[in-house]
Coordinates of C-alpha atoms in Angstrom, one line a residue:
Chain A
M465 CA 103.5 67.9 130.5
A466 CA 103.7 71.7 130.8
K467 CA 102.1 74.0 133.3
F468 CA 100.4 77.1 131.9
K469 CA 99.1 80.1 133.9
I470 CA 95.6 81.2 133.0
Q471 CA 94.1 84.4 134.2
D472 CA 90.4 83.9 135.1
A473 CA 87.5 86.4 135.3
T474 CA 88.6 87.6 138.7
G475 CA 92.1 88.3 137.6
A476 CA 93.6 85.5 139.6
L477 CA 96.1 83.2 138.0
A478 CA 95.3 79.5 137.8
E479 CA 97.9 76.9 136.9
V480 CA 96.7 74.2 134.5
D481 CA 98.5 71.1 133.2
V482 CA 98.3 70.6 129.5
D483 CA 99.1 67.0 128.7
M484 CA 97.7 63.9 127.1
S485 CA 95.4 63.3 130.1
L486 CA 93.6 66.6 129.5
F487 CA 93.1 65.8 125.8
R488 CA 91.8 62.3 126.7
A489 CA 89.4 63.7 129.2
A490 CA 88.2 66.3 126.6
A491 CA 87.6 63.5 124.1
D492 CA 85.5 61.6 126.6
G493 CA 83.6 64.7 127.5
G494 CA 82.7 65.5 123.9
H495 CA 85.0 68.4 123.4
A496 CA 86.8 68.9 120.1
H497 CA 90.2 69.1 121.8
G498 CA 91.7 69.5 125.2
L499 CA 91.9 73.3 125.2
R500 CA 88.1 73.5 124.5
K501 CA 87.7 71.7 127.8
L502 CA 89.8 74.4 129.5
D503 CA 87.6 77.0 127.9
A504 CA 84.5 75.3 129.3
E505 CA 86.0 75.0 132.8
V506 CA 87.9 78.2 133.3
Q507 CA 85.7 81.3 133.3
T508 CA 87.7 84.1 131.8
A509 CA 86.8 87.8 131.4
P510 CA 84.3 88.3 128.6
E511 CA 86.4 91.0 127.0
G512 CA 89.7 89.1 127.6
L513 CA 91.4 86.1 126.1
T514 CA 89.9 82.7 126.5
A515 CA 91.8 80.0 128.2
S516 CA 92.9 78.4 124.9
Q517 CA 93.9 81.8 123.5
Q518 CA 96.1 82.4 126.6
V519 CA 97.8 79.1 126.1
Y520 CA 98.5 79.9 122.4
A521 CA 99.8 83.3 123.4
Q522 CA 102.2 81.8 126.0
L523 CA 103.6 79.6 123.3
G524 CA 104.0 82.6 120.9
L525 CA 101.7 81.0 118.3
H526 CA 100.2 84.5 117.5
R527 CA 103.6 85.7 116.1
K528 CA 103.9 85.8 112.4
D529 CA 107.5 84.7 112.3
V530 CA 107.2 81.6 114.5
S531 CA 108.5 78.6 112.7
F532 CA 106.4 75.4 112.7
G533 CA 109.2 73.3 114.3
H534 CA 109.7 76.1 116.9
A535 CA 106.1 75.9 117.8
L536 CA 105.9 72.2 117.9
D537 CA 108.9 71.9 120.2
M538 CA 107.7 74.8 122.4
K539 CA 111.0 76.6 122.0
G540 CA 109.4 79.9 122.7
F541 CA 107.9 78.7 126.0
Q542 CA 109.5 79.8 129.2
A543 CA 108.0 78.2 132.3
A544 CA 109.2 76.8 135.5
S545 CA 107.8 73.3 135.1
T546 CA 108.0 71.6 131.7
Q547 CA 108.6 68.0 130.8
D548 CA 108.7 66.7 127.3
N549 CA 107.9 69.9 125.6
S550 CA 107.6 68.1 122.3
V551 CA 104.4 66.2 123.2
T552 CA 102.6 69.3 124.7
G553 CA 103.8 71.4 121.8
R554 CA 102.3 69.0 119.3
L555 CA 99.0 68.8 121.2
V556 CA 98.7 72.5 121.5
V557 CA 99.7 73.2 117.9
Q558 CA 97.1 70.7 116.7
A559 CA 94.4 72.4 118.7
F560 CA 95.6 75.8 117.4
L561 CA 95.4 74.6 113.8
M562 CA 92.0 73.2 114.4
D563 CA 90.7 76.4 115.9
A564 CA 92.2 78.4 113.1
I565 CA 90.5 76.2 110.5
E566 CA 87.2 76.5 112.2
A567 CA 87.5 80.2 112.6
S568 CA 88.3 80.5 109.0
L569 CA 85.3 78.5 108.0
R570 CA 83.1 80.7 110.1
S571 CA 84.4 84.1 109.2
S572 CA 86.1 84.0 105.8
D573 CA 84.7 85.5 102.7
Y574 CA 82.8 82.3 102.0
G575 CA 82.0 81.7 105.7
I576 CA 79.9 78.8 104.3
T577 CA 79.9 76.6 107.4
G578 CA 78.8 79.5 109.6
L579 CA 76.1 80.4 107.0
F580 CA 74.9 76.9 106.7
N581 CA 74.6 76.4 110.4
R582 CA 73.0 79.9 110.8
K583 CA 70.3 78.9 108.3
A584 CA 69.6 75.6 110.1
A585 CA 66.4 75.3 112.2
V586 CA 68.2 73.1 114.7
T587 CA 71.9 72.2 115.1
D588 CA 72.8 69.4 117.4
S589 CA 76.1 67.9 118.5
I590 CA 76.2 64.3 119.5
N591 CA 79.0 62.4 121.1
G592 CA 79.1 59.4 118.7
T593 CA 78.6 58.6 115.1
K594 CA 75.2 56.9 115.2
F595 CA 72.2 59.1 115.0
E596 CA 68.6 58.2 115.5
R597 CA 66.5 60.5 113.4
P598 CA 63.2 61.7 115.0
I599 CA 60.1 61.0 112.9
L600 CA 57.6 63.9 113.2
N601 CA 54.1 62.8 112.1
F602 CA 51.8 65.8 111.4
T603 CA 49.1 63.7 109.7
R604 CA 46.6 64.0 112.6
P605 CA 47.1 67.7 113.4
A606 CA 47.1 68.6 109.7
A607 CA 43.9 66.7 109.1
G608 CA 41.9 68.6 111.7
R609 CA 42.0 71.6 114.0
S610 CA 42.1 71.7 117.8
K611 CA 38.7 72.2 119.3
A612 CA 37.0 72.4 122.6
I613 CA 36.8 69.0 124.5
A614 CA 35.1 67.6 127.5
Q615 CA 37.0 67.3 130.8
L616 CA 39.5 64.6 130.9
S617 CA 39.1 63.8 127.2
E618 CA 42.2 63.4 125.1
P619 CA 42.8 66.2 122.6
T620 CA 41.8 65.4 119.1
S621 CA 44.9 66.6 117.5
M622 CA 48.2 65.3 118.6
L623 CA 51.7 65.4 117.0
L624 CA 53.3 62.0 117.0
M625 CA 57.0 61.9 117.6
T626 CA 58.8 58.6 117.2
A627 CA 62.4 57.6 116.7
S628 CA 63.4 56.2 113.4
D629 CA 63.8 52.4 113.3
K630 CA 67.0 52.9 111.4
S631 CA 70.0 54.7 112.9
F632 CA 72.1 56.8 110.6
K633 CA 75.9 56.9 110.6
I634 CA 77.6 60.2 110.5
A635 CA 80.3 59.7 107.9
G636 CA 83.5 61.7 108.4
S637 CA 85.8 63.5 106.2
S638 CA 89.5 64.1 106.9
I639 CA 92.0 66.6 106.1
G640 CA 95.7 65.9 106.7
I641 CA 99.1 67.4 106.5
E642 CA 102.5 65.7 106.4
Y643 CA 105.7 67.6 106.8
S644 CA 109.3 66.6 106.9
D645 CA 111.5 67.5 109.9
Q646 CA 113.6 69.7 107.6
V647 CA 110.7 71.9 106.5
A648 CA 109.4 72.2 110.0
N649 CA 112.3 74.3 111.0
S650 CA 112.0 76.6 108.0
V651 CA 108.3 77.0 107.3
S652 CA 106.3 79.4 109.5
L653 CA 103.2 78.4 111.5
P654 CA 101.0 81.0 109.8
L655 CA 102.0 79.5 106.4
V656 CA 101.0 76.0 107.6
T657 CA 97.7 77.4 109.0
L658 CA 96.9 79.2 105.8
S659 CA 97.5 76.1 103.7
M660 CA 95.2 74.0 105.8
Q661 CA 92.6 76.8 106.0
R662 CA 92.5 77.1 102.2
Q663 CA 92.0 73.4 101.7
A664 CA 89.4 73.2 104.5
E665 CA 87.5 76.1 103.0
E666 CA 87.3 74.6 99.6
E667 CA 86.1 71.3 101.1
A668 CA 83.6 72.9 103.3
L669 CA 82.1 74.8 100.4
E670 CA 81.7 71.7 98.4
R671 CA 80.2 69.7 101.3
V672 CA 77.7 72.4 102.1
E673 CA 76.7 72.8 98.4
D674 CA 76.4 69.0 98.3
Q675 CA 74.1 69.0 101.3
L676 CA 71.9 71.8 99.8
L677 CA 71.6 69.8 96.6
N678 CA 70.6 66.8 98.6
F679 CA 67.7 68.8 100.1
L680 CA 66.5 69.2 96.5
N681 CA 67.3 65.7 95.1
G682 CA 66.9 63.7 98.3
D683 CA 69.3 61.3 99.9
T684 CA 68.3 57.7 100.4
D685 CA 71.0 57.2 103.0
L686 CA 69.0 59.6 105.2
D687 CA 65.5 58.4 104.2
M688 CA 65.0 61.8 102.5
V689 CA 63.0 61.8 99.3
A690 CA 63.4 64.2 96.5
L691 CA 61.3 67.4 96.8
A692 CA 59.8 66.3 93.4
S693 CA 58.1 63.4 95.3
V694 CA 56.6 65.7 98.0
A695 CA 53.1 66.7 97.1
G696 CA 52.7 70.3 96.2
A697 CA 56.3 71.2 96.7
V698 CA 57.1 72.0 93.1
K699 CA 55.7 74.9 91.2
N700 CA 56.3 76.2 87.7
A701 CA 56.6 79.9 87.1
K702 CA 54.8 79.7 83.8
T703 CA 52.1 77.1 84.3
D704 CA 51.3 78.0 88.0
Y705 CA 51.6 81.8 88.1
D706 CA 52.3 83.7 84.9
S707 CA 51.4 82.2 81.5
T708 CA 53.2 85.0 79.7
L709 CA 56.7 83.9 80.9
L710 CA 59.4 82.5 78.7
A711 CA 61.8 79.8 79.9
G712 CA 64.4 81.2 82.3
A713 CA 62.6 84.4 83.0
L714 CA 60.7 85.4 86.1
S715 CA 58.1 88.1 86.8
Q716 CA 57.0 89.9 89.9
K717 CA 53.6 88.1 89.7
A718 CA 55.3 84.6 89.6
W719 CA 57.8 85.5 92.3
V720 CA 55.4 86.8 94.8
G721 CA 52.9 84.1 93.9
W722 CA 55.4 81.5 94.7
L723 CA 56.5 83.2 98.0
F724 CA 52.9 83.5 98.9
N725 CA 51.9 79.9 98.2
N726 CA 51.4 77.7 101.2
S727 CA 52.4 80.7 103.4
R728 CA 50.1 79.6 106.2
K729 CA 52.6 76.8 106.9
R730 CA 55.9 78.5 106.1
R731 CA 57.4 81.8 105.0
I732 CA 60.2 81.4 102.5
D733 CA 63.1 83.6 103.6
T734 CA 66.1 81.8 101.9
V735 CA 66.4 80.6 98.4
V736 CA 69.2 78.5 96.8
T737 CA 69.9 78.7 93.1
D738 CA 72.7 79.1 90.6
L739 CA 74.0 82.4 89.3
A740 CA 71.5 82.5 86.4
G741 CA 68.7 81.9 88.8
A742 CA 69.8 84.7 91.1
L743 CA 70.0 87.1 88.1
A744 CA 66.5 86.0 87.0
I745 CA 65.2 86.9 90.5
E746 CA 67.0 90.3 90.4
N747 CA 65.9 91.1 86.8
R748 CA 62.3 89.9 87.2
S749 CA 59.9 91.8 85.1
G750 CA 57.3 94.1 86.7
R751 CA 59.4 94.5 89.8
P752 CA 58.2 97.6 91.7
N753 CA 60.4 100.6 91.4
V754 CA 60.0 104.2 92.3
G755 CA 62.2 105.6 89.6
S756 CA 59.4 107.3 87.6
D757 CA 57.1 108.0 90.5
N758 CA 56.5 111.5 91.8
A759 CA 55.3 111.0 95.3
T760 CA 54.4 114.6 95.8
S761 CA 52.1 114.9 92.7
K762 CA 48.6 116.2 93.4
R763 CA 46.7 113.2 92.1
I764 CA 43.8 111.2 93.0
D765 CA 45.4 108.1 94.4
T766 CA 45.5 105.8 97.4
L767 CA 48.6 103.9 98.4
E768 CA 47.8 100.3 99.3
S769 CA 49.8 98.6 102.1
V770 CA 49.5 94.9 102.9
V771 CA 49.1 94.7 106.6
N772 CA 49.5 90.9 106.8
P773 CA 52.3 90.1 104.4
T774 CA 53.3 86.5 104.4
W775 CA 56.6 87.1 102.6
P776 CA 59.7 88.6 104.3
D777 CA 61.1 92.0 103.5
R778 CA 64.3 90.4 102.4
V779 CA 64.8 87.0 100.8
E780 CA 68.4 85.8 101.2
V781 CA 69.9 84.1 98.1
I782 CA 72.5 81.4 98.4
I783 CA 74.2 80.9 95.0
S784 CA 75.4 77.4 94.5
Q785 CA 78.4 76.8 92.3
D786 CA 77.8 73.1 92.2
P787 CA 77.7 72.2 88.5
S788 CA 75.0 69.6 89.3
W789 CA 72.6 72.3 90.5
P790 CA 69.9 72.3 87.8
A791 CA 69.4 75.3 85.6
N792 CA 66.2 77.3 86.0
T793 CA 65.5 75.8 89.4
I794 CA 65.1 77.8 92.6
M795 CA 64.7 76.0 95.9
G796 CA 63.3 78.1 98.8
F797 CA 62.9 77.3 102.4
D798 CA 61.8 78.8 105.7
S799 CA 65.0 78.8 107.8
R800 CA 62.9 78.6 111.0
Y801 CA 61.8 75.0 110.2
G802 CA 64.0 74.0 107.3
Y803 CA 66.7 71.6 108.2
H804 CA 68.5 69.9 111.0
V805 CA 72.3 69.7 111.2
V806 CA 73.8 67.0 113.4
T807 CA 77.5 67.2 114.1
S808 CA 79.5 64.4 115.6
T809 CA 81.9 65.7 118.2
S810 CA 83.7 62.4 118.3
M811 CA 84.5 62.9 114.7
S812 CA 86.2 66.1 115.6
Y813 CA 89.3 64.1 116.1
S814 CA 92.8 65.0 115.6
A815 CA 95.8 62.8 115.8
M816 CA 99.5 63.1 115.1
E817 CA 101.9 60.4 114.4
E818 CA 105.6 60.6 113.9
F819 CA 107.5 58.6 111.3
A820 CA 110.9 58.3 112.8
I821 CA 112.5 56.6 109.8
R822 CA 111.0 58.9 107.2
R823 CA 111.7 61.9 109.4
S824 CA 108.3 63.2 108.9
T825 CA 105.1 64.0 110.9
K826 CA 101.5 63.7 109.9
I827 CA 98.6 65.5 111.4
R828 CA 94.9 64.8 110.6
F829 CA 91.7 66.4 111.5
D830 CA 88.3 64.6 111.1
A831 CA 85.0 66.3 111.0
G832 CA 81.6 64.8 110.4
S833 CA 78.1 66.1 110.1
I834 CA 74.8 65.3 108.4
A835 CA 71.9 67.5 107.4
Y836 CA 68.4 66.6 106.4
R837 CA 65.1 68.3 105.8
L838 CA 63.3 68.7 109.1
Y839 CA 59.9 69.6 107.6
D840 CA 59.1 69.0 104.0
D841 CA 56.5 71.7 104.2
A842 CA 59.2 74.3 104.8
F843 CA 60.6 73.8 101.3
S844 CA 59.3 74.7 97.9
V845 CA 60.8 74.6 94.4
L846 CA 60.2 77.0 91.6
T847 CA 61.1 76.0 88.1
L848 CA 61.5 78.6 85.4
S849 CA 61.4 76.2 82.5
Chain B
M739 CA 24.7 55.0 54.1
A740 CA 26.9 53.0 56.3
T741 CA 28.8 50.1 54.9
T742 CA 29.3 46.9 56.8
P743 CA 33.0 46.1 57.2
D744 CA 34.3 43.0 55.3
P745 CA 35.1 40.5 58.0
K746 CA 37.8 38.9 55.8
A747 CA 39.7 42.1 55.4
D748 CA 42.9 42.4 57.4
P749 CA 42.6 45.6 59.5
K750 CA 46.4 45.7 60.0
A751 CA 47.0 45.9 56.3
A752 CA 44.5 48.7 55.9
A753 CA 45.9 50.8 58.7
P754 CA 48.5 53.4 57.7
K755 CA 52.0 52.7 58.8
T756 CA 53.2 54.8 61.7
P757 CA 56.9 55.5 62.0
E758 CA 58.5 53.6 64.8
V759 CA 59.5 55.8 67.7
K760 CA 63.1 55.4 68.6
A761 CA 63.9 55.5 72.3
Q762 CA 66.2 58.4 73.3
Y763 CA 68.8 58.0 76.0
I764 CA 70.0 60.7 78.3
R765 CA 72.7 61.1 81.0
A766 CA 73.7 63.6 83.6
V767 CA 77.0 65.4 82.7
Y768 CA 78.2 66.4 86.2
G769 CA 76.2 64.3 88.8
R770 CA 72.8 63.0 89.8
M771 CA 69.8 65.2 88.9
V772 CA 66.1 64.7 89.7
D773 CA 63.5 66.2 87.4
P774 CA 61.2 68.1 89.9
L775 CA 58.3 67.8 87.4
T776 CA 58.4 64.0 87.1
A777 CA 60.7 62.8 89.9
L778 CA 62.7 60.9 87.3
E779 CA 66.3 60.6 88.2
Y780 CA 69.3 61.0 85.9
T781 CA 72.8 59.9 86.6
S782 CA 76.0 59.6 84.6
I783 CA 74.8 56.1 83.4
P784 CA 72.6 56.5 80.3
S785 CA 69.0 55.8 80.8
E786 CA 66.0 56.0 78.6
L787 CA 64.3 59.4 78.4
Y788 CA 60.7 58.6 79.3
K789 CA 59.4 62.1 79.4
R790 CA 61.0 65.2 77.9
T791 CA 59.7 67.9 80.1
S792 CA 60.4 71.6 79.9
W793 CA 62.9 71.1 82.8
V794 CA 64.8 68.5 80.8
D795 CA 64.9 70.9 77.9
S796 CA 66.4 73.5 80.2
Q797 CA 69.1 71.1 81.4
L798 CA 69.9 70.1 77.9
E799 CA 70.3 73.7 76.9
A800 CA 72.5 74.3 79.9
K801 CA 74.5 71.2 79.1
K802 CA 73.8 69.6 82.5
L803 CA 72.0 66.7 80.8
E804 CA 73.0 65.3 77.4
L805 CA 71.4 62.9 74.9
C806 CA 73.7 60.0 74.4
D807 CA 73.9 56.5 72.9
P808 CA 72.2 53.7 74.7
P809 CA 74.3 51.6 77.0
E810 CA 75.8 48.5 75.4
E811 CA 73.3 46.0 76.9
A812 CA 70.4 48.2 75.7
A813 CA 71.9 48.5 72.2
A814 CA 72.4 44.8 72.0

């Protein structure tokens, strides 16, 4: 156990115990780790350090030269009341590594986890690994329109919401690190953090690309059919919009036609495709440009302006590097209604065990989430073949 | 003038022989793929190519799908 001093929003110093009981209570309360519980409970100044950052700072974890073993054993920590520094040090270092990995996934060049969550219509965290998917039935409202009714009558059009009969398990993925006692004293904490961040980034990128591909191909584990099986979801640039197109090419007519299609129900603001698909969008023929236009010429002309556009000013393109992403295939969705991400906080588990005989230590971090299409109508596929 | 067909004549013998269409087999090179035009699914296990759509041609050209030999049980 170790006592840390935390400065709250009023400037007062509060003394908090950081020990196993804090981390156990955090797990019970659905927090990823113990210091997140402190963050939730201790209100700090908005422009200042959070409670967890203050704990990290008191341990000197922000220093670039701090060795891993030094951090784990809290050798840099000077406080009046400390018992068994080793346990607290290990708990805090785990939390630090977890936060560093998460921050990296949110803000690195890829930032893929942050991007994926930002594009989600809904993100939920559940304290458990079993998830009951809501079934949204739009058959009745889609078949008719709301209309005037007599007093005390039931409305003619109602959305039906039921829970799935099947519960889905949120499978987890783990990342681990094992280090010998000898290396702990020589390797620095930033190096360990960097190594884990790199691995986690690669994994997160693959996982997100896999989930995006599942939106297209379907996932039987989540009762999600392929978009090919959704009526009207697939359009072909040549046969549906522009008969002059060759395979792999796109024109302004086909692009806008696809964005416009079904736009009473959704507005495509994000597309996922491979690099060749992204280049086809950029190099589409007939794309408006003002390079040869003289806006000041005295000519007989009127400039038209669509006052009710059903396409956004900017369509964001996510380029998938998944080799299984099909060529000449663009999947678009309306990020307001597109997909639902469910994260299991109980999977955000970290554990550390010491192998006394092997003179080594292992740390593992588990994370689990699922994503599924919330409304099939929010998605559409454009093939360029 | 129309002629009445000879009832004893064998219609099969008279019909021109059409070449037998040999089934083609296909498999996904990297992972599962679903043809958005037909909803047919392709995996790394060779399966019979039921319909060669323009999308399949694109994937063959991009080497994401490949034509292959039939699996052993189909060949036997």
